[in-house]
Coordinates of C-alpha atoms and ligand atoms in Angstrom, one line a residue:
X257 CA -21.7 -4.4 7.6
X258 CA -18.4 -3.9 6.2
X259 CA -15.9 -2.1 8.4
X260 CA -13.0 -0.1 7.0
X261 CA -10.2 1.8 8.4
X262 CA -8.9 4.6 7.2
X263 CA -5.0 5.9 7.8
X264 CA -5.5 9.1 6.1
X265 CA -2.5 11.5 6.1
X266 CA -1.9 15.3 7.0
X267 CA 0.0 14.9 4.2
X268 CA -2.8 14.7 2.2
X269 CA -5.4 16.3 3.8
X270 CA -2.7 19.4 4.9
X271 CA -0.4 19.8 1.8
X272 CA 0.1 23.5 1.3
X273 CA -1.3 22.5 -2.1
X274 CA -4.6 21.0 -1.2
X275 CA -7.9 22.2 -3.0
X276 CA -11.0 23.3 -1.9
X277 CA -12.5 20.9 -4.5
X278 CA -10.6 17.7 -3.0
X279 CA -12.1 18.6 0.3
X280 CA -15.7 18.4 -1.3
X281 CA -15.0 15.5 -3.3
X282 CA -13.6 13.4 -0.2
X283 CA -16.2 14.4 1.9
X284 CA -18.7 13.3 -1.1
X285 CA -16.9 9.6 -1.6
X286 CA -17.0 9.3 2.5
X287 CA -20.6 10.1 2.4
X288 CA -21.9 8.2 -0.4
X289 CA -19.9 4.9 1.5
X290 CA -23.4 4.7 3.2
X291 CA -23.1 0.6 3.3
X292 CA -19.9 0.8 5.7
X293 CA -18.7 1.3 9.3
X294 CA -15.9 3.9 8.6
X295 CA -12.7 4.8 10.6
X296 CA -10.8 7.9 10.0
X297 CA -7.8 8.0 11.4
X298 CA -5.7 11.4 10.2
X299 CA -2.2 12.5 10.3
X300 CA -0.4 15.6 11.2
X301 CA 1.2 16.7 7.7
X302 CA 3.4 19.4 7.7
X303 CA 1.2 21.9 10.1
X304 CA 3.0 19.0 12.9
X305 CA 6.4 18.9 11.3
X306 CA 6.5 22.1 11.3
X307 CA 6.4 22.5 15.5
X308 CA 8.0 18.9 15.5
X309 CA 11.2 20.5 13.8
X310 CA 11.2 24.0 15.6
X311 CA 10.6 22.4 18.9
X312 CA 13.5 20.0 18.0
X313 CA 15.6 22.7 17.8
X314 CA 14.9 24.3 21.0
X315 CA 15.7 21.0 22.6
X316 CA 12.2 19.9 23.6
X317 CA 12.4 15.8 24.7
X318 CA 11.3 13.3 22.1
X319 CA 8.0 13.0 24.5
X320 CA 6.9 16.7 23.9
X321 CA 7.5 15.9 20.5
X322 CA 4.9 13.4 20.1
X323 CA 2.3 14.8 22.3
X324 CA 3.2 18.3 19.9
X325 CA 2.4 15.6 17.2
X326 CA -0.7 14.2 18.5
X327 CA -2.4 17.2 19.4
X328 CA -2.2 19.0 15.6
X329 CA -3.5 15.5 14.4
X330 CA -6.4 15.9 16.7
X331 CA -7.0 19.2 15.2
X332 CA -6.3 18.2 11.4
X333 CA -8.8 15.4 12.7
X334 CA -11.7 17.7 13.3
X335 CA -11.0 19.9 10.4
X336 CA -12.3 16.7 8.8
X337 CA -15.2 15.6 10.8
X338 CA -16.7 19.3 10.7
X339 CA -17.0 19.3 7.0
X340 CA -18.6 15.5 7.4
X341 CA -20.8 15.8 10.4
X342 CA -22.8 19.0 12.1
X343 CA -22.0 20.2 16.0
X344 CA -18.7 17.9 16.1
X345 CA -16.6 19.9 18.9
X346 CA -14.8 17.0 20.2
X347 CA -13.1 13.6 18.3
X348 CA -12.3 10.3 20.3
X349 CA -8.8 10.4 22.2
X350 CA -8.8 6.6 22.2
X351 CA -9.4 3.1 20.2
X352 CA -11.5 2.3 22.7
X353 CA -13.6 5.8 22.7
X354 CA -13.9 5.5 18.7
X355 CA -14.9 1.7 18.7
X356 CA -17.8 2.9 21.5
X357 CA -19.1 5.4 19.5
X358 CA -22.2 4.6 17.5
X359 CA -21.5 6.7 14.0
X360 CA -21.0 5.7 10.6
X361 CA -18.0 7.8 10.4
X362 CA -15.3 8.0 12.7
X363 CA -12.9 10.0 12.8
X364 CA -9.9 10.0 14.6
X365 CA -6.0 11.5 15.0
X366 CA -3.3 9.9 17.2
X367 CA -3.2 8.6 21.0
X368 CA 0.2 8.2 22.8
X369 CA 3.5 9.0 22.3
X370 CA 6.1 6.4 20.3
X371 CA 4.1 5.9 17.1
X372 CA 2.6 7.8 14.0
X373 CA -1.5 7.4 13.6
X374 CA -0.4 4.3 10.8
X375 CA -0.4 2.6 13.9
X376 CA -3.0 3.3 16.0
X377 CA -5.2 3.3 12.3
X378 CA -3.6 -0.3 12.7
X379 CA -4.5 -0.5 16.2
X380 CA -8.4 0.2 15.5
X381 CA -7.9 -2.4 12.2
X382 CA -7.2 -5.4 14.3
X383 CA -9.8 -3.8 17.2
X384 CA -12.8 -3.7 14.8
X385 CA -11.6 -7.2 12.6
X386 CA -11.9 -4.6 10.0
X387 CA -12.3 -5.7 6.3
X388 CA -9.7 -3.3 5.2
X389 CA -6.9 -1.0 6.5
X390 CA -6.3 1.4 3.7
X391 CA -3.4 3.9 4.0
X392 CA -3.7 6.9 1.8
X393 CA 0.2 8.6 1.6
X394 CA 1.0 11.0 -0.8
X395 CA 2.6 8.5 -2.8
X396 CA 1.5 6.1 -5.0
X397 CA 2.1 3.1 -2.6
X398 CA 5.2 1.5 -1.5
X399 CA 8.6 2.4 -3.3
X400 CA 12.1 0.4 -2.7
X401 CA 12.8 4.4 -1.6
X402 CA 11.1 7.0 -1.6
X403 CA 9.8 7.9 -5.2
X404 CA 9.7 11.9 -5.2
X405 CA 13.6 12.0 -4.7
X406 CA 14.4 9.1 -6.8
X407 CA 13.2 9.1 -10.2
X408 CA 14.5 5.4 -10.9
X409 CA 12.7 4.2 -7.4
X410 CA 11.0 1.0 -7.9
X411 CA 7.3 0.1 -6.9
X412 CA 5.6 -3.0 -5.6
X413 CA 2.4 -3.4 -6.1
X414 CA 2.5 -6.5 -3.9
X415 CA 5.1 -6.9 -0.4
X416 CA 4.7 -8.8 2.5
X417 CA 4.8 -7.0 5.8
X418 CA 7.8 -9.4 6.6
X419 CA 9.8 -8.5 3.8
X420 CA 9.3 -4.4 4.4
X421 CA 10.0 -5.4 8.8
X422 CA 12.9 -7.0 7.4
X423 CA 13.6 -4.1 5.6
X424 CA 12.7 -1.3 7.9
X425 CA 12.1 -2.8 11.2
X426 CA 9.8 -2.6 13.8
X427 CA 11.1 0.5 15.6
X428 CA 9.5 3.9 16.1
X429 CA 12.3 6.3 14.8
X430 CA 11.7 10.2 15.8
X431 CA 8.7 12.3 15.8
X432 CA 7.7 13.6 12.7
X433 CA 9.7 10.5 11.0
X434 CA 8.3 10.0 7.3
X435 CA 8.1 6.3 6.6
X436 CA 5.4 4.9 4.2
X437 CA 4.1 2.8 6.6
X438 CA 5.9 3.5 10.7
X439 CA 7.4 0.3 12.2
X440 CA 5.3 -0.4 15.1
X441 CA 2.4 -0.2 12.6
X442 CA 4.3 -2.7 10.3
X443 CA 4.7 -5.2 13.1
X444 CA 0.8 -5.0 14.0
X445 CA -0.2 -5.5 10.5
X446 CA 2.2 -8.7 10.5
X447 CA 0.6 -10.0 13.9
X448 CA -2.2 -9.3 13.4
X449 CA -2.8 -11.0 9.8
X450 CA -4.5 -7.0 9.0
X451 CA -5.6 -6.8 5.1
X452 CA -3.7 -3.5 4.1
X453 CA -3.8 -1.2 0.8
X454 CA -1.3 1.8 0.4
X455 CA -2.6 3.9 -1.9
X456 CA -2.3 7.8 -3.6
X457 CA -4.9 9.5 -1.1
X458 CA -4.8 12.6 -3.5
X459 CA -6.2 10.5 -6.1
X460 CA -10.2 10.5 -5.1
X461 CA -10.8 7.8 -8.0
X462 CA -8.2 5.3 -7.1
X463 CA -10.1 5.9 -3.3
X464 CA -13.6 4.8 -4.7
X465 CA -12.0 2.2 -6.7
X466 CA -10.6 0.6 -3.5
X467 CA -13.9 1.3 -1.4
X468 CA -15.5 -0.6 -4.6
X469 CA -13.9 -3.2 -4.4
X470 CA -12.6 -2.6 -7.9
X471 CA -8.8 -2.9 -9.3
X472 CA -6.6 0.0 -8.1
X473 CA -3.1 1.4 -8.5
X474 CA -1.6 1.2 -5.3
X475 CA 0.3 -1.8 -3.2
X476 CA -1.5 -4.5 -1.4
X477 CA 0.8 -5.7 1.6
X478 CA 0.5 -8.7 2.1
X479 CA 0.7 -10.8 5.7
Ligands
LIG79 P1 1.6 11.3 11.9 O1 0.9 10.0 12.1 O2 1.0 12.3 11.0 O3 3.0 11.0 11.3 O4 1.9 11.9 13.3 P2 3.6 11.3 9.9 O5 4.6 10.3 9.6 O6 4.1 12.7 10.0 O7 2.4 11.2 8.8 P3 1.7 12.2 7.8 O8 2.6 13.3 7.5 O9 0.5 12.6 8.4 O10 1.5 11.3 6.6 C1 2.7 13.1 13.4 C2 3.5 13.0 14.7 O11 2.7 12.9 15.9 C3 3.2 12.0 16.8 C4 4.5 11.5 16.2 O12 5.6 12.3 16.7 C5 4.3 11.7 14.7 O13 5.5 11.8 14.0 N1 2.2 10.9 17.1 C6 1.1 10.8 16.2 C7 2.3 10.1 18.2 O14 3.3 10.3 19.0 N2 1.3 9.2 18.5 C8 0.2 9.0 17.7 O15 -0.6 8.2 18.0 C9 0.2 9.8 16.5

């Protein structure tokens, strides 16, 4: 069975803007996948940069920050599995707990401190020798910068993971940092030869189209 992974951001899921009807839709697409192992893992959006930035201020270490971080994923994690699943009260804390469980679906946030859930959705890639690691931003894929500041930003529908570690490194920044794809998760995907797609997650068609197997706008990274 084909195994995918899933690096679905709170941007996405938790934009102040997101519709009822693009809950129902997802939740239709991830149930109709019925021919796939499926891991979920999902971001913190701007419910975590919210606590990220007001804890900043009130000097909270970089450590706090994270586990602030991890925990709202965790919850924007089982907003998602409640509208997929029935009696869901608790989602996997680990890689290790997710790849144990036996269910179609997954779903996931983050783990520990000094990363974004790019890389443990990375992490749980290379764990499963997944077929695909798709990361759905709010974007359109990857951008020379970023695309919603900069009208004359340039996108690459192909890039190799070298040329963007070149580019960005390998390091984790800050908490609540907003990188297309985080640096620790970019130097997995190198090492780990993971098959990655960065794609629009607000776009539910260019989702199926990639779950099909079909021709999609969005950037293949290439290792
Ligand atoms: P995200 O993965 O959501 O980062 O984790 P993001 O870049 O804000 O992505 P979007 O907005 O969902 O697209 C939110 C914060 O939680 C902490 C980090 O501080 C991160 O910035 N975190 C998350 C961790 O420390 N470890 C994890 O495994 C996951």
């Amino acid at each position: 069975m084909e195994t995918i992974v899933i690096s679905l951001g709170g941007s996405v899921l938790l934009a102040d803007d997101t519709s009822i009807s693009y809950y129902e839709e997802l939740r239709k697409l991830l149930l109709s996948q019925t021919d796939k192992k499926i891991f979920i893992v999902v971001g913190g959006g701007p419910p975590a940069r919210n606590y990220i930035s007001r804890a900043r201020s009130l000097k909270i270490s970089e450590d706090l920050l994270d586990a602030l971080g991890i925990a709202v994923t965790r919850v924007n994690a089982l907003f998602l599995a409640s509208q997929l699943q029935k009696n869901i009260y608790m989602i996997p804390h680990s890689v290790q707990e997710a790849v144990r469980l036996n269910q179609k679906i997954v779903i996931m946030g983050g783990t520990t401190p000094g990363h974004s859930t790019d890389f443990v959705g990375a992490e749980l890639a290379s764990e499963t020798l997944a077929d695909l690691f798709v990361i759905a931003t709010n974007v359109d894929g990857v951008f020379d910068k970023d695309p919603r500041e900069n009208e004359d930003a340039t996108f690459f529908s192909n890039i190799s993971a070298l040329e963007l570690l070149r580019k960005y490194g390998s390091a984790w920044n800050a908490a609540g940092s907003n990188m297309v794809v985080d640096g620790p998760a970019l130097q997995k995907i190198h090492d780990e030869h993971i098959k990655t797609v960065v794609i629009n997650g607000n776009n539910i068609k260019t989702f199926q189209n990639v779950l099909d197997h079909q021709s999609f706008t969005g950037t293949t990274i290439t290792v």
